[in-house]
């Protein structure tokens, strides 16, 4: 094989630059910004948030500008019109820069735009309904070019990285910091993009008459993807039968499996679409017809699984996306069952429109999720008498058990995903001004210093909010949907003041106190947690076999067993357990024999209650020992 000359490579690169100048401009700018951002320390994140946002938008510009360039080529536009269209694309990115911040919610939003721009690139040059084959051939070329680009970029990076390592070790030359990261950024940002663009088909109109089909693609689809789809189908229908027989709700995890099955099946049918009517491949049309019909019952199963989670915990962005995918999947299924045209471009076009539609507005994923979680929070507070007539009652009794856990979860979600100011503004409407100022000083001070752009609520701020909302209960008892499932228990009592759980009188008659910690993680070489202490020259040994709900204490040849099962069952069965109950001795176990006595004060206790046994995963306790 003849090696390409430098002149040939230069001409090819120059031709690609003339064809896609705006795309390569985005790649160069994004790479430069990424290299700059790689030098930013974590402590400087807030001051350089604009840099991260600029980097993300520059790389979004690659797919957007590519879609615009392909659209312009398909329309046969002049260079002037192409330049104007590219400028409009950059203007759209500028609007996105000023419209959104870089909270976690905006990162998800930008991911949606990235998906939308990639989908737009797949069909922007083939908007005419009769260009089905050209559309498929174009996306086949993009897919294969992406694989080649990833392979070449990976090999180039590995080769240069090894060369750098060799120079460092052989010649003792020390390169600048993060050299390997910078090399990766340069190759991923510029080389891979340029290499990919150089292989994009130039004459889009001719693709409609092309009938090239890689044999390897057919083999992969026929012998890998389609068998996997069949396996998924069998598993899902067996699960549907199980639901009907046992009359139980579908598990939330089944939604992932249904979506995976649907995506794999649709992808398989797209990959073999050009040869569906060729001789010897009529089975493809038969498979396609029955595949979409098989999806209908599974769409119902998917809807039930989603409804179960939403009715219990409300809507979040993740659940909203699953709902949106379920609705889209049902629509696509009905289209391919009913429609006689069956235009495969419907798939990326509808996904593109959906990704854009759910990214903004009161109907979008973020606003709907926020309203759902705020509504869920208000319902819990109203139910527990904390929220009355739209105001928080500071005299209300504390919320306990699962409700307190849910309040804390919602506050953490709102602060993390939607920002500190969302929580603050909601509280501001529910509290009197003086109460707000006196009860939440850490929140108000943080917002004043950072102009309402808080990235998350600090631990102290969260604790202050929990106090205001009467949700300080520290017991987390996790429910499961099915009565036969194991139930976990967790009493996290470390945040309670020591005077609450170790009153002075409890140490009377005891001459030693130690803090004992034990973790159970199924370690293959460790079956017992053992700690040793000393009392008046004699050794005290405290041990716990992994997962066993017992402490074994040995002193002066005598052995004592402290049974923790009763406490575990108490935590499992009592949803209204509060820190105040600690003063009543609910976390204190006293055992004695004729040699010594023991008082165990549990600080943290975690495990799982199965129908036939109890396992303990973590113990933290203050242990008092006294001689008889």
Tab-separated table of C-alpha atoms in Angstrom, residues 90-520:
chain	number	residue	atom	x	y	z
A	90	UNK	CA	-22.804	30.817	17.107
A	91	UNK	CA	-25.480	33.343	18.138
A	92	UNK	CA	-27.619	30.487	19.470
A	93	UNK	CA	-24.680	29.271	21.579
A	94	UNK	CA	-24.243	32.808	22.924
A	95	UNK	CA	-27.922	32.838	23.941
A	96	UNK	CA	-27.431	29.537	25.772
A	97	UNK	CA	-24.378	30.986	27.521
A	98	UNK	CA	-26.334	33.879	29.026
A	99	UNK	CA	-29.582	31.951	29.547
A	100	UNK	CA	-28.216	29.217	31.811
A	101	UNK	CA	-25.718	28.760	34.602
A	102	UNK	CA	-23.579	25.718	35.326
A	103	UNK	CA	-25.494	24.055	38.129
A	104	UNK	CA	-26.078	20.326	37.843
A	105	UNK	CA	-29.465	21.001	36.277
A	106	UNK	CA	-27.828	23.011	33.492
A	107	UNK	CA	-25.265	20.306	32.809
A	108	UNK	CA	-28.176	17.936	32.194
A	109	UNK	CA	-29.806	20.565	29.995
A	110	UNK	CA	-26.635	20.946	27.933
A	111	UNK	CA	-26.473	17.156	27.593
A	112	UNK	CA	-29.975	17.277	26.107
A	113	UNK	CA	-28.845	19.932	23.633
A	114	UNK	CA	-25.819	17.829	22.744
A	115	UNK	CA	-28.126	14.886	21.987
A	116	UNK	CA	-30.445	17.147	19.990
A	117	UNK	CA	-27.618	18.602	17.892
A	118	UNK	CA	-26.246	15.138	17.091
A	119	UNK	CA	-29.704	13.982	16.035
A	120	UNK	CA	-30.117	17.133	13.942
A	121	UNK	CA	-26.863	16.352	12.152
A	122	UNK	CA	-28.170	12.907	11.224
A	123	UNK	CA	-31.096	14.201	9.145
A	124	UNK	CA	-30.491	17.912	8.440
A	125	UNK	CA	-29.232	17.166	4.916
A	126	UNK	CA	-32.092	14.781	4.084
A	127	UNK	CA	-35.382	16.516	4.833
A	128	UNK	CA	-37.170	15.319	1.691
A	129	UNK	CA	-39.384	12.327	2.445
A	130	UNK	CA	-38.100	10.279	-0.511
A	131	UNK	CA	-34.439	10.459	0.612
A	132	UNK	CA	-34.636	7.410	2.848
A	133	UNK	CA	-31.749	5.465	1.374
A	134	UNK	CA	-29.507	8.525	1.213
A	135	UNK	CA	-30.294	9.217	4.854
A	136	UNK	CA	-29.328	5.661	5.823
A	137	UNK	CA	-26.146	5.641	3.740
A	138	UNK	CA	-25.073	8.991	5.194
A	139	UNK	CA	-25.521	7.856	8.793
A	140	UNK	CA	-23.783	4.558	8.037
A	141	UNK	CA	-20.801	6.577	6.827
A	142	UNK	CA	-20.885	8.759	9.962
A	143	UNK	CA	-21.073	5.697	12.196
A	144	UNK	CA	-18.131	3.960	10.529
A	145	UNK	CA	-16.141	7.193	10.429
A	146	UNK	CA	-16.730	7.685	14.175
A	147	UNK	CA	-15.330	4.216	14.889
A	148	UNK	CA	-12.305	4.872	12.692
A	149	UNK	CA	-11.745	8.258	14.327
A	150	UNK	CA	-11.849	6.722	17.815
A	151	UNK	CA	-9.405	3.973	16.756
A	152	UNK	CA	-6.909	6.333	15.102
A	153	UNK	CA	-7.104	8.823	17.974
A	154	UNK	CA	-6.565	6.084	20.540
A	155	UNK	CA	-3.558	4.666	18.726
A	156	UNK	CA	-2.067	8.137	18.235
A	157	UNK	CA	-2.516	9.018	21.910
A	158	UNK	CA	-1.043	5.719	23.109
A	159	UNK	CA	1.955	6.075	20.794
A	160	UNK	CA	2.730	9.673	21.775
A	161	UNK	CA	2.155	8.963	25.489
A	162	UNK	CA	4.646	6.087	25.366
A	163	UNK	CA	7.112	8.335	23.500
A	164	UNK	CA	6.814	11.002	26.194
A	165	UNK	CA	7.310	8.412	28.923
A	166	UNK	CA	10.395	7.091	27.110
A	167	UNK	CA	11.928	10.579	26.852
A	168	UNK	CA	11.248	11.251	30.534
A	169	UNK	CA	12.871	8.012	31.648
A	170	UNK	CA	15.760	7.831	29.171
A	171	UNK	CA	16.845	11.464	29.119
A	172	UNK	CA	15.595	12.632	32.520
A	173	UNK	CA	13.547	15.403	30.907
A	174	UNK	CA	10.564	16.487	32.983
A	175	UNK	CA	7.624	17.739	30.940
A	176	UNK	CA	5.096	20.314	32.107
A	177	UNK	CA	2.397	19.219	34.514
A	178	UNK	CA	-0.593	17.240	33.248
A	179	UNK	CA	1.163	16.576	29.927
A	180	UNK	CA	-0.788	13.356	29.347
A	181	UNK	CA	-4.120	15.066	30.024
A	182	UNK	CA	-3.227	17.921	27.696
A	183	UNK	CA	-2.180	15.460	24.993
A	184	UNK	CA	-5.507	13.672	25.335
A	185	UNK	CA	-7.428	16.956	25.123
A	186	UNK	CA	-5.552	18.044	21.994
A	187	UNK	CA	-6.100	14.738	20.192
A	188	UNK	CA	-9.724	14.352	21.270
A	189	UNK	CA	-10.604	17.960	20.500
A	190	UNK	CA	-8.760	18.693	17.250
A	191	UNK	CA	-7.301	15.571	15.621
A	192	UNK	CA	-10.345	13.312	16.072
A	193	UNK	CA	-12.708	16.028	14.829
A	194	UNK	CA	-10.573	16.857	11.788
A	195	UNK	CA	-10.068	13.186	10.952
A	196	UNK	CA	-13.810	12.504	11.267
A	197	UNK	CA	-14.755	15.437	9.039
A	198	UNK	CA	-12.303	14.423	6.335
A	199	UNK	CA	-14.303	11.252	5.696
A	200	UNK	CA	-17.813	12.742	5.567
A	201	UNK	CA	-19.434	12.031	2.152
A	202	UNK	CA	-19.326	15.112	-0.077
A	203	UNK	CA	-22.028	14.499	-2.682
A	204	UNK	CA	-25.131	13.936	-0.583
A	205	UNK	CA	-27.449	13.553	-3.586
A	206	UNK	CA	-25.520	10.543	-4.899
A	207	UNK	CA	-26.043	8.659	-1.636
A	208	UNK	CA	-29.668	8.018	-2.540
A	209	UNK	CA	-28.492	5.768	-5.378
A	210	UNK	CA	-25.820	3.985	-3.372
A	211	UNK	CA	-26.502	0.402	-2.274
A	212	UNK	CA	-23.305	-0.377	-0.427
A	213	UNK	CA	-23.890	-2.527	2.628
A	214	UNK	CA	-21.042	-3.811	4.832
A	215	UNK	CA	-21.265	-7.558	5.247
A	216	UNK	CA	-19.787	-7.289	8.738
A	217	UNK	CA	-22.696	-5.050	9.743
A	218	UNK	CA	-25.226	-7.661	8.686
A	219	UNK	CA	-23.347	-10.381	10.566
A	220	UNK	CA	-23.141	-8.231	13.696
A	221	UNK	CA	-26.845	-7.384	13.566
A	222	UNK	CA	-28.077	-10.839	12.619
A	223	UNK	CA	-25.905	-12.879	14.988
A	224	UNK	CA	-25.346	-10.493	17.916
A	225	UNK	CA	-27.966	-7.756	18.248
A	226	UNK	CA	-31.067	-9.661	17.177
A	227	UNK	CA	-30.345	-12.689	19.414
A	228	UNK	CA	-29.894	-10.280	22.348
A	229	UNK	CA	-33.230	-8.661	21.508
A	230	UNK	CA	-34.846	-12.115	21.490
A	231	UNK	CA	-33.354	-12.943	24.900
A	232	UNK	CA	-34.673	-9.660	26.322
A	233	UNK	CA	-38.088	-10.392	24.848
A	234	UNK	CA	-38.281	-13.831	26.449
A	235	UNK	CA	-37.201	-12.472	29.852
A	236	UNK	CA	-39.682	-9.598	29.772
A	237	UNK	CA	-42.647	-11.725	28.735
A	238	UNK	CA	-41.772	-14.292	31.395
A	239	UNK	CA	-41.799	-11.433	33.903
A	240	UNK	CA	-45.195	-10.254	32.604
A	241	UNK	CA	-46.500	-13.779	33.176
A	242	UNK	CA	-45.059	-13.744	36.704
A	243	UNK	CA	-46.854	-10.455	37.434
A	244	UNK	CA	-50.173	-11.837	36.209
A	245	UNK	CA	-49.840	-15.050	38.239
A	246	UNK	CA	-48.616	-13.436	41.472
A	247	UNK	CA	-50.672	-10.233	41.013
A	248	UNK	CA	-47.828	-7.967	42.084
A	249	UNK	CA	-46.622	-4.552	41.000
A	250	UNK	CA	-43.768	-4.449	38.484
A	251	UNK	CA	-40.403	-3.437	39.916
A	252	UNK	CA	-38.892	-0.082	38.967
A	253	UNK	CA	-35.825	-1.789	37.481
A	254	UNK	CA	-37.957	-3.376	34.776
A	255	UNK	CA	-38.228	0.037	33.093
A	256	UNK	CA	-34.501	-0.086	32.333
A	257	UNK	CA	-34.817	-3.530	30.786
A	258	UNK	CA	-37.825	-2.549	28.630
A	259	UNK	CA	-36.019	0.544	27.359
A	260	UNK	CA	-32.839	-1.458	26.687
A	261	UNK	CA	-34.848	-4.051	24.769
A	262	UNK	CA	-36.651	-1.380	22.762
A	263	UNK	CA	-33.491	0.560	21.890
A	264	UNK	CA	-31.577	-2.594	20.916
A	265	UNK	CA	-34.478	-3.794	18.770
A	266	UNK	CA	-34.984	-0.473	16.979
A	267	UNK	CA	-31.237	-0.140	16.402
A	268	UNK	CA	-31.125	-3.653	14.952
A	269	UNK	CA	-33.937	-2.897	12.539
A	270	UNK	CA	-32.297	0.361	11.488
A	271	UNK	CA	-29.020	-1.399	10.770
A	272	UNK	CA	-30.633	-3.948	8.422
A	273	UNK	CA	-33.181	-1.564	6.896
A	274	UNK	CA	-31.598	-1.351	3.368
A	275	UNK	CA	-31.626	-5.128	2.875
A	276	UNK	CA	-35.065	-5.815	4.333
A	277	UNK	CA	-36.620	-6.516	0.907
A	278	UNK	CA	-33.662	-8.225	-0.769
A	279	UNK	CA	-33.729	-11.900	-1.663
A	280	UNK	CA	-33.196	-14.130	1.343
A	281	UNK	CA	-33.943	-11.386	3.869
A	282	UNK	CA	-37.740	-11.351	3.966
A	283	UNK	CA	-37.472	-12.489	7.584
A	284	UNK	CA	-36.449	-8.919	8.447
A	285	UNK	CA	-39.853	-7.528	7.461
A	286	UNK	CA	-41.565	-10.305	9.425
A	287	UNK	CA	-39.387	-9.652	12.477
A	288	UNK	CA	-40.030	-5.896	12.235
A	289	UNK	CA	-43.798	-6.352	12.112
A	290	UNK	CA	-43.912	-8.623	15.140
A	291	UNK	CA	-41.274	-6.678	17.056
A	292	UNK	CA	-43.390	-3.521	17.215
A	293	UNK	CA	-46.504	-5.514	18.092
A	294	UNK	CA	-44.583	-7.195	20.902
A	295	UNK	CA	-43.664	-3.749	22.224
A	296	UNK	CA	-47.281	-2.784	22.944
A	297	UNK	CA	-47.783	-4.982	26.069
A	298	UNK	CA	-44.302	-4.043	27.243
A	299	UNK	CA	-45.231	-0.354	26.924
A	300	UNK	CA	-48.050	-1.007	29.390
A	301	UNK	CA	-45.590	-2.770	31.713
A	302	UNK	CA	-43.221	0.197	31.413
A	303	UNK	CA	-46.035	2.618	32.233
A	304	UNK	CA	-47.013	0.670	35.365
A	305	UNK	CA	-43.401	0.553	36.592
A	306	UNK	CA	-43.019	4.302	36.102
A	307	UNK	CA	-46.371	5.118	37.709
A	308	UNK	CA	-45.430	3.090	40.781
A	309	UNK	CA	-42.236	5.077	41.361
A	310	UNK	CA	-43.813	8.444	40.595
A	311	UNK	CA	-46.818	7.864	42.865
A	312	UNK	CA	-44.461	7.005	45.728
A	313	UNK	CA	-41.674	9.550	45.303
A	314	UNK	CA	-42.891	12.143	42.805
A	315	UNK	CA	-41.230	13.202	39.563
A	316	UNK	CA	-37.522	13.904	39.242
A	317	UNK	CA	-35.581	14.708	36.069
A	318	UNK	CA	-34.546	11.079	35.701
A	319	UNK	CA	-38.132	9.833	35.990
A	320	UNK	CA	-39.343	12.572	33.657
A	321	UNK	CA	-36.871	11.402	31.005
A	322	UNK	CA	-38.060	7.814	31.421
A	323	UNK	CA	-41.690	8.985	31.051
A	324	UNK	CA	-40.771	10.980	27.948
A	325	UNK	CA	-38.975	7.963	26.449
A	326	UNK	CA	-41.964	5.752	27.258
A	327	UNK	CA	-44.358	8.140	25.495
A	328	UNK	CA	-41.996	8.396	22.511
A	329	UNK	CA	-41.626	4.619	22.379
A	330	UNK	CA	-45.409	4.134	22.373
A	331	UNK	CA	-45.776	6.697	19.575
A	332	UNK	CA	-43.041	5.072	17.445
A	333	UNK	CA	-44.553	1.635	18.033
A	334	UNK	CA	-47.999	2.758	16.883
A	335	UNK	CA	-46.491	4.561	13.877
A	336	UNK	CA	-44.652	1.487	12.592
A	337	UNK	CA	-47.703	-0.719	13.185
A	338	UNK	CA	-50.201	1.591	11.489
A	339	UNK	CA	-48.181	3.473	8.865
A	340	UNK	CA	-47.568	1.910	5.470
A	341	UNK	CA	-44.718	4.322	4.575
A	342	UNK	CA	-42.608	3.586	7.645
A	343	UNK	CA	-40.080	6.366	7.111
A	344	UNK	CA	-37.085	5.626	9.373
A	345	UNK	CA	-36.253	9.356	9.553
A	346	UNK	CA	-39.208	9.674	11.926
A	347	UNK	CA	-37.041	8.143	14.677
A	348	UNK	CA	-34.260	10.800	14.871
A	349	UNK	CA	-36.611	13.681	13.984
A	350	UNK	CA	-39.058	12.924	16.804
A	351	UNK	CA	-36.208	12.316	19.254
A	352	UNK	CA	-34.675	15.656	18.281
A	353	UNK	CA	-37.961	17.525	18.772
A	354	UNK	CA	-38.553	15.766	22.079
A	355	UNK	CA	-35.061	16.519	23.449
A	356	UNK	CA	-35.489	20.217	22.647
A	357	UNK	CA	-39.072	20.412	23.927
A	358	UNK	CA	-38.370	18.917	27.357
A	359	UNK	CA	-35.274	21.070	27.960
A	360	UNK	CA	-37.102	24.298	28.820
A	361	UNK	CA	-40.451	25.844	29.738
A	362	UNK	CA	-43.024	25.020	32.427
A	363	UNK	CA	-43.704	21.719	30.663
A	364	UNK	CA	-40.018	20.773	30.640
A	365	UNK	CA	-38.283	18.171	32.752
A	366	UNK	CA	-36.723	20.633	35.178
A	367	UNK	CA	-39.738	22.770	36.055
A	368	UNK	CA	-42.093	19.794	36.283
A	369	UNK	CA	-39.660	17.944	38.558
A	370	UNK	CA	-39.176	20.986	40.761
A	371	UNK	CA	-42.932	21.533	41.152
A	372	UNK	CA	-43.492	17.836	41.848
A	373	UNK	CA	-40.876	17.661	44.617
A	374	UNK	CA	-41.979	20.935	46.207
A	375	UNK	CA	-45.566	19.661	46.155
A	376	UNK	CA	-44.440	16.401	47.706
A	377	UNK	CA	-42.570	18.293	50.429
A	378	UNK	CA	-45.585	20.467	51.204
A	379	UNK	CA	-47.888	17.421	51.403
A	380	UNK	CA	-45.608	15.746	53.962
A	381	UNK	CA	-45.379	18.933	56.035
A	382	UNK	CA	-49.159	19.460	55.926
A	383	UNK	CA	-49.787	15.840	56.913
A	384	UNK	CA	-47.522	16.234	59.947
A	385	UNK	CA	-48.980	19.626	60.968
A	386	UNK	CA	-45.770	21.548	60.249
A	387	UNK	CA	-47.245	23.552	57.344
A	388	UNK	CA	-50.537	25.267	58.203
A	389	UNK	CA	-52.313	27.694	55.894
A	390	UNK	CA	-49.169	28.130	53.830
A	391	UNK	CA	-46.931	28.959	56.836
A	392	UNK	CA	-44.524	26.820	58.839
A	393	UNK	CA	-45.668	26.348	62.429
A	394	UNK	CA	-42.587	26.577	64.664
A	395	UNK	CA	-44.549	25.043	67.560
A	396	UNK	CA	-45.432	21.842	65.693
A	397	UNK	CA	-44.120	18.503	66.925
A	398	UNK	CA	-41.171	16.904	65.200
A	399	UNK	CA	-41.700	14.737	62.140
A	400	UNK	CA	-40.448	11.187	62.611
A	401	UNK	CA	-39.497	8.055	60.750
A	402	UNK	CA	-39.905	7.785	57.014
A	403	UNK	CA	-41.581	11.191	56.629
A	404	UNK	CA	-38.572	12.941	58.160
A	405	UNK	CA	-36.294	10.984	55.839
A	406	UNK	CA	-38.378	12.068	52.829
A	407	UNK	CA	-38.296	15.737	53.858
A	408	UNK	CA	-34.519	15.627	54.111
A	409	UNK	CA	-34.259	13.878	50.740
A	410	UNK	CA	-36.399	16.507	49.004
A	411	UNK	CA	-34.435	19.409	50.505
A	412	UNK	CA	-31.136	17.829	49.441
A	413	UNK	CA	-32.515	17.211	45.946
A	414	UNK	CA	-33.789	20.772	45.502
A	415	UNK	CA	-30.567	22.328	46.768
A	416	UNK	CA	-28.278	20.073	44.739
A	417	UNK	CA	-30.168	20.005	41.440
A	418	UNK	CA	-31.941	23.364	41.356
A	419	UNK	CA	-29.689	25.479	43.539
A	420	UNK	CA	-29.635	26.973	47.023
A	421	UNK	CA	-31.782	29.952	46.047
A	422	UNK	CA	-34.708	27.646	45.183
A	423	UNK	CA	-34.806	26.326	48.748
A	424	UNK	CA	-34.268	29.783	50.225
A	425	UNK	CA	-37.038	31.403	48.159
A	426	UNK	CA	-39.462	28.628	49.059
A	427	UNK	CA	-38.656	29.001	52.771
A	428	UNK	CA	-38.907	32.777	52.509
A	429	UNK	CA	-42.542	32.453	51.492
A	430	UNK	CA	-43.274	30.045	54.334
A	431	UNK	CA	-41.547	31.839	57.231
A	432	UNK	CA	-41.938	35.255	58.806
A	433	UNK	CA	-39.020	37.587	58.091
A	434	UNK	CA	-37.745	37.599	61.692
A	435	UNK	CA	-38.000	33.827	61.974
A	436	UNK	CA	-36.185	33.448	58.653
A	437	UNK	CA	-33.375	35.722	59.819
A	438	UNK	CA	-32.994	34.054	63.204
A	439	UNK	CA	-33.474	30.434	62.165
A	440	UNK	CA	-31.525	30.351	58.904
A	441	UNK	CA	-28.558	32.705	59.295
A	442	UNK	CA	-26.111	30.396	57.540
A	443	UNK	CA	-28.324	30.193	54.461
A	444	UNK	CA	-28.971	33.940	54.225
A	445	UNK	CA	-25.324	34.818	54.773
A	446	UNK	CA	-24.215	32.349	52.109
A	447	UNK	CA	-26.665	33.767	49.599
A	448	UNK	CA	-25.599	37.334	50.318
A	449	UNK	CA	-21.937	36.464	49.798
A	450	UNK	CA	-22.537	34.525	46.600
A	451	UNK	CA	-25.442	36.537	45.162
A	452	UNK	CA	-27.865	33.641	45.164
A	453	UNK	CA	-25.608	31.435	43.021
A	454	UNK	CA	-25.034	28.741	45.643
A	455	UNK	CA	-23.999	25.380	44.198
A	456	UNK	CA	-25.151	23.294	47.146
A	457	UNK	CA	-26.265	23.572	50.755
A	458	UNK	CA	-23.499	22.925	53.253
A	459	UNK	CA	-24.024	20.441	56.040
A	460	UNK	CA	-24.674	23.155	58.642
A	461	UNK	CA	-27.201	24.838	56.369
A	462	UNK	CA	-29.024	21.566	55.787
A	463	UNK	CA	-29.180	20.902	59.513
A	464	UNK	CA	-30.642	24.367	60.111
A	465	UNK	CA	-33.328	23.739	57.502
A	466	UNK	CA	-34.131	20.323	58.985
A	467	UNK	CA	-34.645	21.997	62.359
A	468	UNK	CA	-37.013	24.580	60.895
A	469	UNK	CA	-38.996	21.873	59.117
A	470	UNK	CA	-39.057	19.627	62.215
A	471	UNK	CA	-37.269	16.854	60.323
A	472	UNK	CA	-34.300	16.042	62.555
A	473	UNK	CA	-35.162	12.375	62.999
A	474	UNK	CA	-31.950	10.446	62.382
A	475	UNK	CA	-33.396	6.988	61.879
A	476	UNK	CA	-33.574	5.719	58.331
A	477	UNK	CA	-35.780	2.645	57.934
A	478	UNK	CA	-36.041	1.739	54.276
A	479	UNK	CA	-39.312	0.301	52.999
A	480	UNK	CA	-39.524	-2.039	50.032
A	481	UNK	CA	-42.458	-2.548	47.706
A	482	UNK	CA	-42.836	-6.226	48.499
A	483	UNK	CA	-43.636	-7.658	51.934
A	484	UNK	CA	-41.212	-10.570	51.549
A	485	UNK	CA	-38.240	-8.334	50.774
A	486	UNK	CA	-35.681	-7.703	53.538
A	487	UNK	CA	-35.959	-4.385	55.393
A	488	UNK	CA	-32.882	-2.373	56.260
A	489	UNK	CA	-32.520	-0.409	59.483
A	490	UNK	CA	-30.172	2.408	60.359
A	491	UNK	CA	-29.953	4.361	63.616
A	492	UNK	CA	-27.469	7.152	62.972
A	493	UNK	CA	-27.226	8.671	66.434
A	494	UNK	CA	-23.798	10.272	66.191
A	495	UNK	CA	-25.264	13.736	65.604
A	496	UNK	CA	-27.023	13.735	69.004
A	497	UNK	CA	-25.275	15.620	71.799
A	498	UNK	CA	-23.397	13.375	74.213
A	499	UNK	CA	-25.478	14.600	77.124
A	500	UNK	CA	-28.554	13.169	75.391
A	501	UNK	CA	-27.369	9.591	75.152
A	502	UNK	CA	-24.865	9.304	78.052
A	503	UNK	CA	-26.381	10.985	81.137
A	504	UNK	CA	-24.049	11.297	84.095
A	505	UNK	CA	-25.825	8.637	86.101
A	506	UNK	CA	-25.136	5.966	83.469
A	507	UNK	CA	-21.427	5.893	84.326
A	508	UNK	CA	-21.978	5.253	88.003
A	509	UNK	CA	-20.619	1.862	88.934
A	510	UNK	CA	-18.532	1.555	85.758
A	511	UNK	CA	-14.795	2.084	85.690
A	512	UNK	CA	-13.978	1.995	81.965
A	513	UNK	CA	-15.497	3.427	78.817
A	514	UNK	CA	-14.323	2.669	75.287
A	515	UNK	CA	-15.657	3.330	71.801
A	516	UNK	CA	-16.054	0.179	69.745
A	517	UNK	CA	-16.397	0.194	65.916
A	518	UNK	CA	-17.180	-2.814	63.718
A	519	UNK	CA	-17.876	-3.066	59.989
A	520	UNK	CA	-19.055	-6.115	58.041
